[in-house]
PDB file of C-alpha atoms in Angstrom:
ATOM      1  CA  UNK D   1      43.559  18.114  -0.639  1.00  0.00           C
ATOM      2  CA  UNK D   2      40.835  19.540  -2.381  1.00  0.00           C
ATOM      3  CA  UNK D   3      37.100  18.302  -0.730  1.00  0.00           C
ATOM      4  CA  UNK D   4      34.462  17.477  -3.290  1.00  0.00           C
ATOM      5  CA  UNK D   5      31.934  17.756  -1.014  1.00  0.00           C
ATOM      6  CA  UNK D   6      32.798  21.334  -1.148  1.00  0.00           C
ATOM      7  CA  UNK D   7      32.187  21.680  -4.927  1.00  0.00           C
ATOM      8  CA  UNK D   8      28.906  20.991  -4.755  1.00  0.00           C
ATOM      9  CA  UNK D   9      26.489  23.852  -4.246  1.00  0.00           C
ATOM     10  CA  UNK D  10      23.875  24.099  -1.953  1.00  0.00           C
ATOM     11  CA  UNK D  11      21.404  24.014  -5.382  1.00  0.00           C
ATOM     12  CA  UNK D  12      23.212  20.933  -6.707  1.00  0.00           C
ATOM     13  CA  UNK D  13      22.894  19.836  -2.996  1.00  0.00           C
ATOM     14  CA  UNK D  14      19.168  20.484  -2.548  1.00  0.00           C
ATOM     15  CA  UNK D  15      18.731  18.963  -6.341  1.00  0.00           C
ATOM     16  CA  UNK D  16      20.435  15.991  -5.034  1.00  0.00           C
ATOM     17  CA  UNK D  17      18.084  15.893  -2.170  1.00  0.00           C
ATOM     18  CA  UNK D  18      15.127  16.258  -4.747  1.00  0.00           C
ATOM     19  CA  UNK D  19      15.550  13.360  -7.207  1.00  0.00           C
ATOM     20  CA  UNK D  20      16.848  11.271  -4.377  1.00  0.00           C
ATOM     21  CA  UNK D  21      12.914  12.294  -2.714  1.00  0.00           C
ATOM     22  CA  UNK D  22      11.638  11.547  -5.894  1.00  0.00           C
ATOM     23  CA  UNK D  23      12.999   8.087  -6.410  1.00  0.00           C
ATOM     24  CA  UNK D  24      12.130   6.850  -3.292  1.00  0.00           C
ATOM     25  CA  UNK D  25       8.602   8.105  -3.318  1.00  0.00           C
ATOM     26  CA  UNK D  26       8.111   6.794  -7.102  1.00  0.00           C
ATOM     27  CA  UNK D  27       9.750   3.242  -6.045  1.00  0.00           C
ATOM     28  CA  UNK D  28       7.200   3.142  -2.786  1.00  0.00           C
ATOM     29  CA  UNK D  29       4.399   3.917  -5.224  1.00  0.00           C
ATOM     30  CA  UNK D  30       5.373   0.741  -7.568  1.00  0.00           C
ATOM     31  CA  UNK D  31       5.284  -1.059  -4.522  1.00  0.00           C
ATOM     32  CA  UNK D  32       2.125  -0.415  -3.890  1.00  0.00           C
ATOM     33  CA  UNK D  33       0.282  -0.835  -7.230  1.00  0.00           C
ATOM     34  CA  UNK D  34       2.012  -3.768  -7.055  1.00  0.00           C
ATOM     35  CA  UNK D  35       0.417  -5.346  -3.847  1.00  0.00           C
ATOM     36  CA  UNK D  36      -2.654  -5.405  -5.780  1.00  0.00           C
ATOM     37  CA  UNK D  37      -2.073  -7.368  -8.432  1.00  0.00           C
ATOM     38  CA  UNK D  38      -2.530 -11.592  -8.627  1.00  0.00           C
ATOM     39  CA  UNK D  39       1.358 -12.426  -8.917  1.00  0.00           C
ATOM     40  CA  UNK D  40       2.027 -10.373  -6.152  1.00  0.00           C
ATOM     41  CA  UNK D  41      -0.589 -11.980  -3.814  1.00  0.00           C
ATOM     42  CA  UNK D  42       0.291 -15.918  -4.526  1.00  0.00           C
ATOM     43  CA  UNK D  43       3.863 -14.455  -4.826  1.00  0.00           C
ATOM     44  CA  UNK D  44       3.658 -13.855  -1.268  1.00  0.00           C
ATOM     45  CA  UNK D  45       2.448 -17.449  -0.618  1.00  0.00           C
ATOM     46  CA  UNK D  46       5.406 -18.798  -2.447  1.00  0.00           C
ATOM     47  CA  UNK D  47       7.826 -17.283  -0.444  1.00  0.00           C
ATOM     48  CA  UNK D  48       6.592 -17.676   3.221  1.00  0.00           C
ATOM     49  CA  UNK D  49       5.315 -21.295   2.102  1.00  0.00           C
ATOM     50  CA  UNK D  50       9.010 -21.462   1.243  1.00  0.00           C
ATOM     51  CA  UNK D  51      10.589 -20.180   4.602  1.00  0.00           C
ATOM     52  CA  UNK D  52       8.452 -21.688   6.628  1.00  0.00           C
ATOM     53  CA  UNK D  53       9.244 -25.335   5.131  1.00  0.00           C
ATOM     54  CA  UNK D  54      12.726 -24.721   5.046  1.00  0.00           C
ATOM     55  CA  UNK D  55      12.761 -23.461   8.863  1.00  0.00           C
ATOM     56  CA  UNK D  56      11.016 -26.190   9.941  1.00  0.00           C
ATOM     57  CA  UNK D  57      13.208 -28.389   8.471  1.00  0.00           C
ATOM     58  CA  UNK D  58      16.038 -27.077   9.819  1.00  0.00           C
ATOM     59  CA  UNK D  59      14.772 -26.739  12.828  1.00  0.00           C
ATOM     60  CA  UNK D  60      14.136 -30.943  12.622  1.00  0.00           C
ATOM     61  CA  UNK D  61      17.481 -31.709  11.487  1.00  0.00           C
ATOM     62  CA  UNK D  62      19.064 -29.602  13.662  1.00  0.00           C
ATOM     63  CA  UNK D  63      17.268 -30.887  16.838  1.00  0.00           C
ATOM     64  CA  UNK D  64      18.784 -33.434  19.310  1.00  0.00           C
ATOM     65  CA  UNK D  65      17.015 -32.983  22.064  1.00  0.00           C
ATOM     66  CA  UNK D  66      13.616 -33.931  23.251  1.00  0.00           C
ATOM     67  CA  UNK D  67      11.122 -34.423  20.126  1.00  0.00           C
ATOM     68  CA  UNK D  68       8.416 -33.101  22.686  1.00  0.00           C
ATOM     69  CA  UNK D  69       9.816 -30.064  23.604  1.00  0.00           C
ATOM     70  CA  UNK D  70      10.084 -29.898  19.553  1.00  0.00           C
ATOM     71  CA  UNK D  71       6.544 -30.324  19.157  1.00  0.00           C
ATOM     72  CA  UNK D  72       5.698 -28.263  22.193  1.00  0.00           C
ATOM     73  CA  UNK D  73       7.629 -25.681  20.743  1.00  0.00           C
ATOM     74  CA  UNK D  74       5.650 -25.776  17.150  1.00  0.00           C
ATOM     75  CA  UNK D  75       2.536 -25.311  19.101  1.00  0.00           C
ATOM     76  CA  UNK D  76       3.807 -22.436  20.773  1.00  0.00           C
ATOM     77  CA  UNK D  77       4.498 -20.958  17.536  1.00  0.00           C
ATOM     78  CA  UNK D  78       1.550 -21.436  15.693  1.00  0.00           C
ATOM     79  CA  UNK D  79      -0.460 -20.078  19.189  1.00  0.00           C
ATOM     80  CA  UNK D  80       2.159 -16.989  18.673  1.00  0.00           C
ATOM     81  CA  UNK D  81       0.351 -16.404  15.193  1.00  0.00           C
ATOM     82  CA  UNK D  82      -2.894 -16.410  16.504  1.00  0.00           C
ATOM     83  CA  UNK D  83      -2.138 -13.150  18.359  1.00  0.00           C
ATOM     84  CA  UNK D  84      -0.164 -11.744  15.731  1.00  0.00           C
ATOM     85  CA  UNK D  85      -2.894 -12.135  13.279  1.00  0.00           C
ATOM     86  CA  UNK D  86      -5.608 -11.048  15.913  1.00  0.00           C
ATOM     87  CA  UNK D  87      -2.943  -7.637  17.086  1.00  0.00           C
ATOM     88  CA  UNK D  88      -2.356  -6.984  12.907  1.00  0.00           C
ATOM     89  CA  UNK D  89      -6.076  -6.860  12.004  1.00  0.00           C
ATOM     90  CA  UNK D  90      -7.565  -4.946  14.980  1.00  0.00           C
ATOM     91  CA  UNK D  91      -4.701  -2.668  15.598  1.00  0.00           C
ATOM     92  CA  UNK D  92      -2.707  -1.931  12.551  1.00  0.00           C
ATOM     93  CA  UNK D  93      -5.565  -3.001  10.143  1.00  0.00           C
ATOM     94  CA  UNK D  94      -8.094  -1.394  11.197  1.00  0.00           C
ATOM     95  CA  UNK D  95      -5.792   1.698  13.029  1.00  0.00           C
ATOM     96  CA  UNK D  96      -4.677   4.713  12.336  1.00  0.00           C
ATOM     97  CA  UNK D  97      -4.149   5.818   8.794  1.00  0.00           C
ATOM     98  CA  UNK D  98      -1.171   3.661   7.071  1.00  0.00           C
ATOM     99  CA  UNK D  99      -0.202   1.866   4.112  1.00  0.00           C
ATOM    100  CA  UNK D 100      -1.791  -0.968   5.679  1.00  0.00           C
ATOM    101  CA  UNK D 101      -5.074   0.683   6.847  1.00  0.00           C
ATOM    102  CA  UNK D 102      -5.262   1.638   3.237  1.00  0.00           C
ATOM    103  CA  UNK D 103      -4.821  -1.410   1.849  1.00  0.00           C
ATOM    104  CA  UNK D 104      -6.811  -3.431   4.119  1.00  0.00           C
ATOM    105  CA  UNK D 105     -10.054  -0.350   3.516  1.00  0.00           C
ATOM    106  CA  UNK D 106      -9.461  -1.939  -0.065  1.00  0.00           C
ATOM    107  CA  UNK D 107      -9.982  -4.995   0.794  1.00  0.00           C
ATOM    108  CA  UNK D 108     -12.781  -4.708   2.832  1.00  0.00           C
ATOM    109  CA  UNK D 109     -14.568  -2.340  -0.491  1.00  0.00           C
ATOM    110  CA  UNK D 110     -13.364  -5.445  -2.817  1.00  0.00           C
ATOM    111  CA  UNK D 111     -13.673  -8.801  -0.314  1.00  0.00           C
ATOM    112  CA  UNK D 112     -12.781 -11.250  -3.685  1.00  0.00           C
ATOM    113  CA  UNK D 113      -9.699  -8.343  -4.829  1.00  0.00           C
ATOM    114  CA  UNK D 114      -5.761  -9.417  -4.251  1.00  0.00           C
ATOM    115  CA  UNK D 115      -4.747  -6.449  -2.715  1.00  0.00           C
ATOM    116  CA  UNK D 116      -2.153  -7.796  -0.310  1.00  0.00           C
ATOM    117  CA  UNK D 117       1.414  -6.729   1.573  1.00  0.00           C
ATOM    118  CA  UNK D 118       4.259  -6.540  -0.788  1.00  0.00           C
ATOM    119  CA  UNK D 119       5.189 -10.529  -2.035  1.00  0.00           C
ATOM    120  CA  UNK D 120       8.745 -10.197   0.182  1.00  0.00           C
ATOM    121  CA  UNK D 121       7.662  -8.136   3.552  1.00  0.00           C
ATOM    122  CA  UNK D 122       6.455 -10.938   5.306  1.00  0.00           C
ATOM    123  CA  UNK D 123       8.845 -13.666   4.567  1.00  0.00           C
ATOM    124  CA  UNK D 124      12.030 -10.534   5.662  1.00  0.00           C
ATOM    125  CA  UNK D 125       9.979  -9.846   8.856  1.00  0.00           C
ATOM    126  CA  UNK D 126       9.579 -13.565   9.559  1.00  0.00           C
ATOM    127  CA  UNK D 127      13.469 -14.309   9.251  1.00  0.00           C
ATOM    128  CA  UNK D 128      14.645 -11.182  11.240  1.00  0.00           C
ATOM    129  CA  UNK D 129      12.225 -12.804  14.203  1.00  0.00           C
ATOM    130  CA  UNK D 130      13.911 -16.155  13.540  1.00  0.00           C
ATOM    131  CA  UNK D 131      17.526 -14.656  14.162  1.00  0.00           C
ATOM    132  CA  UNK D 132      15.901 -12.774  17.535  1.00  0.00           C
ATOM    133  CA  UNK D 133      14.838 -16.003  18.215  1.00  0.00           C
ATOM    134  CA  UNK D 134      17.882 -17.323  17.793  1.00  0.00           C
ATOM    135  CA  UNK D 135      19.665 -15.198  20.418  1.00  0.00           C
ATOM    136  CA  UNK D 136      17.875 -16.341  23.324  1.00  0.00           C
ATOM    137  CA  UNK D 137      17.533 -19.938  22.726  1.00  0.00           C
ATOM    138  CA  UNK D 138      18.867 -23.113  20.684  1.00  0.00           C
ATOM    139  CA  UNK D 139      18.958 -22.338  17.229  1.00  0.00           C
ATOM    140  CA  UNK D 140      16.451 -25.825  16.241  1.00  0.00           C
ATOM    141  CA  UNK D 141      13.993 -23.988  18.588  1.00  0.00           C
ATOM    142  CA  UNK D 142      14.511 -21.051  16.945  1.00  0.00           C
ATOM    143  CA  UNK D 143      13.893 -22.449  13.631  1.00  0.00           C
ATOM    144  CA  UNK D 144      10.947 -24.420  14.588  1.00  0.00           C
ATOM    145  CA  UNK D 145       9.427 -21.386  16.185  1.00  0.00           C
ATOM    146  CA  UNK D 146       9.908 -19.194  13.330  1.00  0.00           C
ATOM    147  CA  UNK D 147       8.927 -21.709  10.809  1.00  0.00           C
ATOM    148  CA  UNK D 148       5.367 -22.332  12.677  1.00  0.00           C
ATOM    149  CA  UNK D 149       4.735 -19.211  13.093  1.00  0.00           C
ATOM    150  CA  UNK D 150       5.420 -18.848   8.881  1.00  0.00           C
ATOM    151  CA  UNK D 151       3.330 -21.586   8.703  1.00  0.00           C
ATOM    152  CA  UNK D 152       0.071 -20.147  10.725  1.00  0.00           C
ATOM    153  CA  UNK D 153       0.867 -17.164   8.432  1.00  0.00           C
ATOM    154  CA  UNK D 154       0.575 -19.049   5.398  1.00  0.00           C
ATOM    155  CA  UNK D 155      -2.537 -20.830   7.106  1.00  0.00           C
ATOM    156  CA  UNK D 156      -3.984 -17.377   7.450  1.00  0.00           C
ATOM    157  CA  UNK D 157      -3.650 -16.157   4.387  1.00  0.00           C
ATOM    158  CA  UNK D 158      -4.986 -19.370   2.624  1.00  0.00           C
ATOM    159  CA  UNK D 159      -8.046 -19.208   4.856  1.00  0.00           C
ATOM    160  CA  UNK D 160      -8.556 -15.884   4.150  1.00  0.00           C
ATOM    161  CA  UNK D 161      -8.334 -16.443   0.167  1.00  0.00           C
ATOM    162  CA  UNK D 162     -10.584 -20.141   0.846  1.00  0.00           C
ATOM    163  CA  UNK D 163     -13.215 -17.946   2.763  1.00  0.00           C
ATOM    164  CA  UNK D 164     -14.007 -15.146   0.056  1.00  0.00           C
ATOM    165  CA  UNK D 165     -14.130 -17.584  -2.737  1.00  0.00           C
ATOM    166  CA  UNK D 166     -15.972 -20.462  -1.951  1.00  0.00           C
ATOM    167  CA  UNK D 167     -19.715 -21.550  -0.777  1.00  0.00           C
ATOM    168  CA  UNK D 168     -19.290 -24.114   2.123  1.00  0.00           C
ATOM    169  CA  UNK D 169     -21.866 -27.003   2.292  1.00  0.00           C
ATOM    170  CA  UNK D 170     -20.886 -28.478   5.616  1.00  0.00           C
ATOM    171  CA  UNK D 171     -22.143 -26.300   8.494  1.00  0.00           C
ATOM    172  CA  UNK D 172     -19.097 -26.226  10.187  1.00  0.00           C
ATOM    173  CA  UNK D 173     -17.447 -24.620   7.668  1.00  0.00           C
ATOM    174  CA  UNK D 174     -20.306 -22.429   6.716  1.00  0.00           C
ATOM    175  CA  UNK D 175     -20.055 -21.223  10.396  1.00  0.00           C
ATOM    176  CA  UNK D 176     -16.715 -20.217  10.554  1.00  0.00           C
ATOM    177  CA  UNK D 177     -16.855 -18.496   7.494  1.00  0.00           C
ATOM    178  CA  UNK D 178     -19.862 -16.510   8.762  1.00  0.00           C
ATOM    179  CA  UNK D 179     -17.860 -15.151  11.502  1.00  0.00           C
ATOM    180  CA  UNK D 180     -15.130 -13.321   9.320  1.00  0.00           C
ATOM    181  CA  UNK D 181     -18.006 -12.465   7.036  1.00  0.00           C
ATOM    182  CA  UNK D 182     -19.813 -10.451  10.152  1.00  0.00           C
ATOM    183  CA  UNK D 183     -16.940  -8.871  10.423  1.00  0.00           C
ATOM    184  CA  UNK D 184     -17.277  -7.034   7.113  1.00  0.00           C
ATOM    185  CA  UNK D 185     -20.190  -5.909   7.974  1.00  0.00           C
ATOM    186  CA  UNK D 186     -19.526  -5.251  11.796  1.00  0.00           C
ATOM    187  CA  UNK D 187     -15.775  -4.211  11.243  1.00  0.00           C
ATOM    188  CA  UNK D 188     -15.603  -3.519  14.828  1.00  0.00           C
ATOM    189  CA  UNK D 189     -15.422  -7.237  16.007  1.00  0.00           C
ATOM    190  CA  UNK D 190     -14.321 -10.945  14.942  1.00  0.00           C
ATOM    191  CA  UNK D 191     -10.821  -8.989  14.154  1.00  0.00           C
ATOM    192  CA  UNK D 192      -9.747 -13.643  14.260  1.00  0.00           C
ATOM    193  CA  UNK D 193      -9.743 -15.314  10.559  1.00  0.00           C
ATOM    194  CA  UNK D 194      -8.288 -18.510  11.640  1.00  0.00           C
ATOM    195  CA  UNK D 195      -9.757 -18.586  15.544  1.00  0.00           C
ATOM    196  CA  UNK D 196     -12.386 -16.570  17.150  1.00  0.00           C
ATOM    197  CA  UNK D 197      -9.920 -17.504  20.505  1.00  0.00           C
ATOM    198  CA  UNK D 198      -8.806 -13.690  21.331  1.00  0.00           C
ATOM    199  CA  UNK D 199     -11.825 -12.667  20.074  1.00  0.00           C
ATOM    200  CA  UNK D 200     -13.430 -14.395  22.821  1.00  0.00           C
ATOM    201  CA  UNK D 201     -11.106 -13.379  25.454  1.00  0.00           C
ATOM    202  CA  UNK D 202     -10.218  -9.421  24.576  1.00  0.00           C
ATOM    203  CA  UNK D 203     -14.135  -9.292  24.265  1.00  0.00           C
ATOM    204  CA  UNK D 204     -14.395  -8.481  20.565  1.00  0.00           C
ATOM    205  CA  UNK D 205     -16.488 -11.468  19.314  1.00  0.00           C
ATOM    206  CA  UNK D 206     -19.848 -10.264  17.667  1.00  0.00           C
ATOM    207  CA  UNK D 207     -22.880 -10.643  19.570  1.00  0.00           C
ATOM    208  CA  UNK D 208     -25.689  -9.384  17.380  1.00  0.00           C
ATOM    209  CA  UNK D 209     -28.576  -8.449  18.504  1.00  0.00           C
ATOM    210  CA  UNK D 210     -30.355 -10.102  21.502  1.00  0.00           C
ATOM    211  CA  UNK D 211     -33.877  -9.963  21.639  1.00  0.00           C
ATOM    212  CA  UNK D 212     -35.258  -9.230  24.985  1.00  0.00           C
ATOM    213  CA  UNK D 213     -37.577 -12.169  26.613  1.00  0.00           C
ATOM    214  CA  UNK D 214     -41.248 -11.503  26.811  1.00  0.00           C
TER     215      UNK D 214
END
């Protein structure tokens, strides 16, 4: 029987090879240009708002067991997101060069601009940890876990937006916002948005200046 495969010349092969190069590389550019646009960034709200409610309801009417080994296990999640935020910003962030280093240098040029992560990376990442999840423990657990840990990302990106855009009159507020705002001027600390609480205990919490006592 004849083989197509051995029709094809090693030009039409390598041409093959080319466009195929070409279309990849052209769709991973309109990827990108679109991560910086508005739909794009509340986009991506939409759909992890979306996951994360719909895990965590699962995850409640799936449960039978003990509600506080539910809520226990909600906690856990969201205190999961705090290092995965923290990890993200320091080490990926503000890494070696990337996609995300890039994007993130343009955010940190443009504080108030929308570049973000493509509208559907974070809700695909967050459901392929769900079904790991899912393989070593009940699958309500699993759900709950995955769905809190959506949530603190929503949370995140929220108080992120929230921080840039708006003048806080209560101190407490104006406070915490001042620590994310050092960090655009001191990149190389306060990597926390939500918490300063791995700041604190990896060491990279801003300490400005002391004076030294007469």
């Amino acid at each position: 029987m004849n083989d197509p495969r051995r029709n094809l010349s090693p030009t039409s092969a390598g041409n093959l090879w080319g466009a195929a190069r070409a279309m990849a590389s052209a769709t991973l550019d309109g990827i990108i240009r679109m991560s910086a646009t508005r739909t794009n960034y509340w986009l991506e709200f939409l759909f992890t708002g979306c996951l994360a409610t719909t895990l965590l309801a699962t995850g409640v009417g799936r449960h039978n067991g003990s509600w506080l080994a539910a809520f226990l296990t909600v906690l856990a999640g969201l205190f999961v997101f705090s290092f995965i935020e923290y990890l993200f910003h320091r080490w990926i962030f503000h890494g070696p060069e990337s996609m995300y280093r890039r994007g993130h240098d343009a955010h940190h040029r443009d504080p108030r601009g929308y570049d973000a992560l493509p509208f559907f990376l974070p809700s695909a990442i967050l459901l392929g940890l769900t079904l790991l999840f899912a393989l070593v423990m009940p699958g309500s657990h699993a759900c709950l876990l995955g769905g809190a840990i959506a949530f603190g990302y929503v949370g995140y990106g929220l108080s992120h937006f929230v921080i840039h855009a708006t003048r806080f009159r209560q101190p407490w507020l104006r406070h915490w916002a001042a620590r994310h705002h050092i960090h655009h001027h001191h990149p190389d600390g306060n990597f926390g948005v939500t918490t300063p609480l791995w700041d604190h205990l990896l060491g990279t919490r801003y300490e400005g200046r002391k004076t030294p006592r007469e």
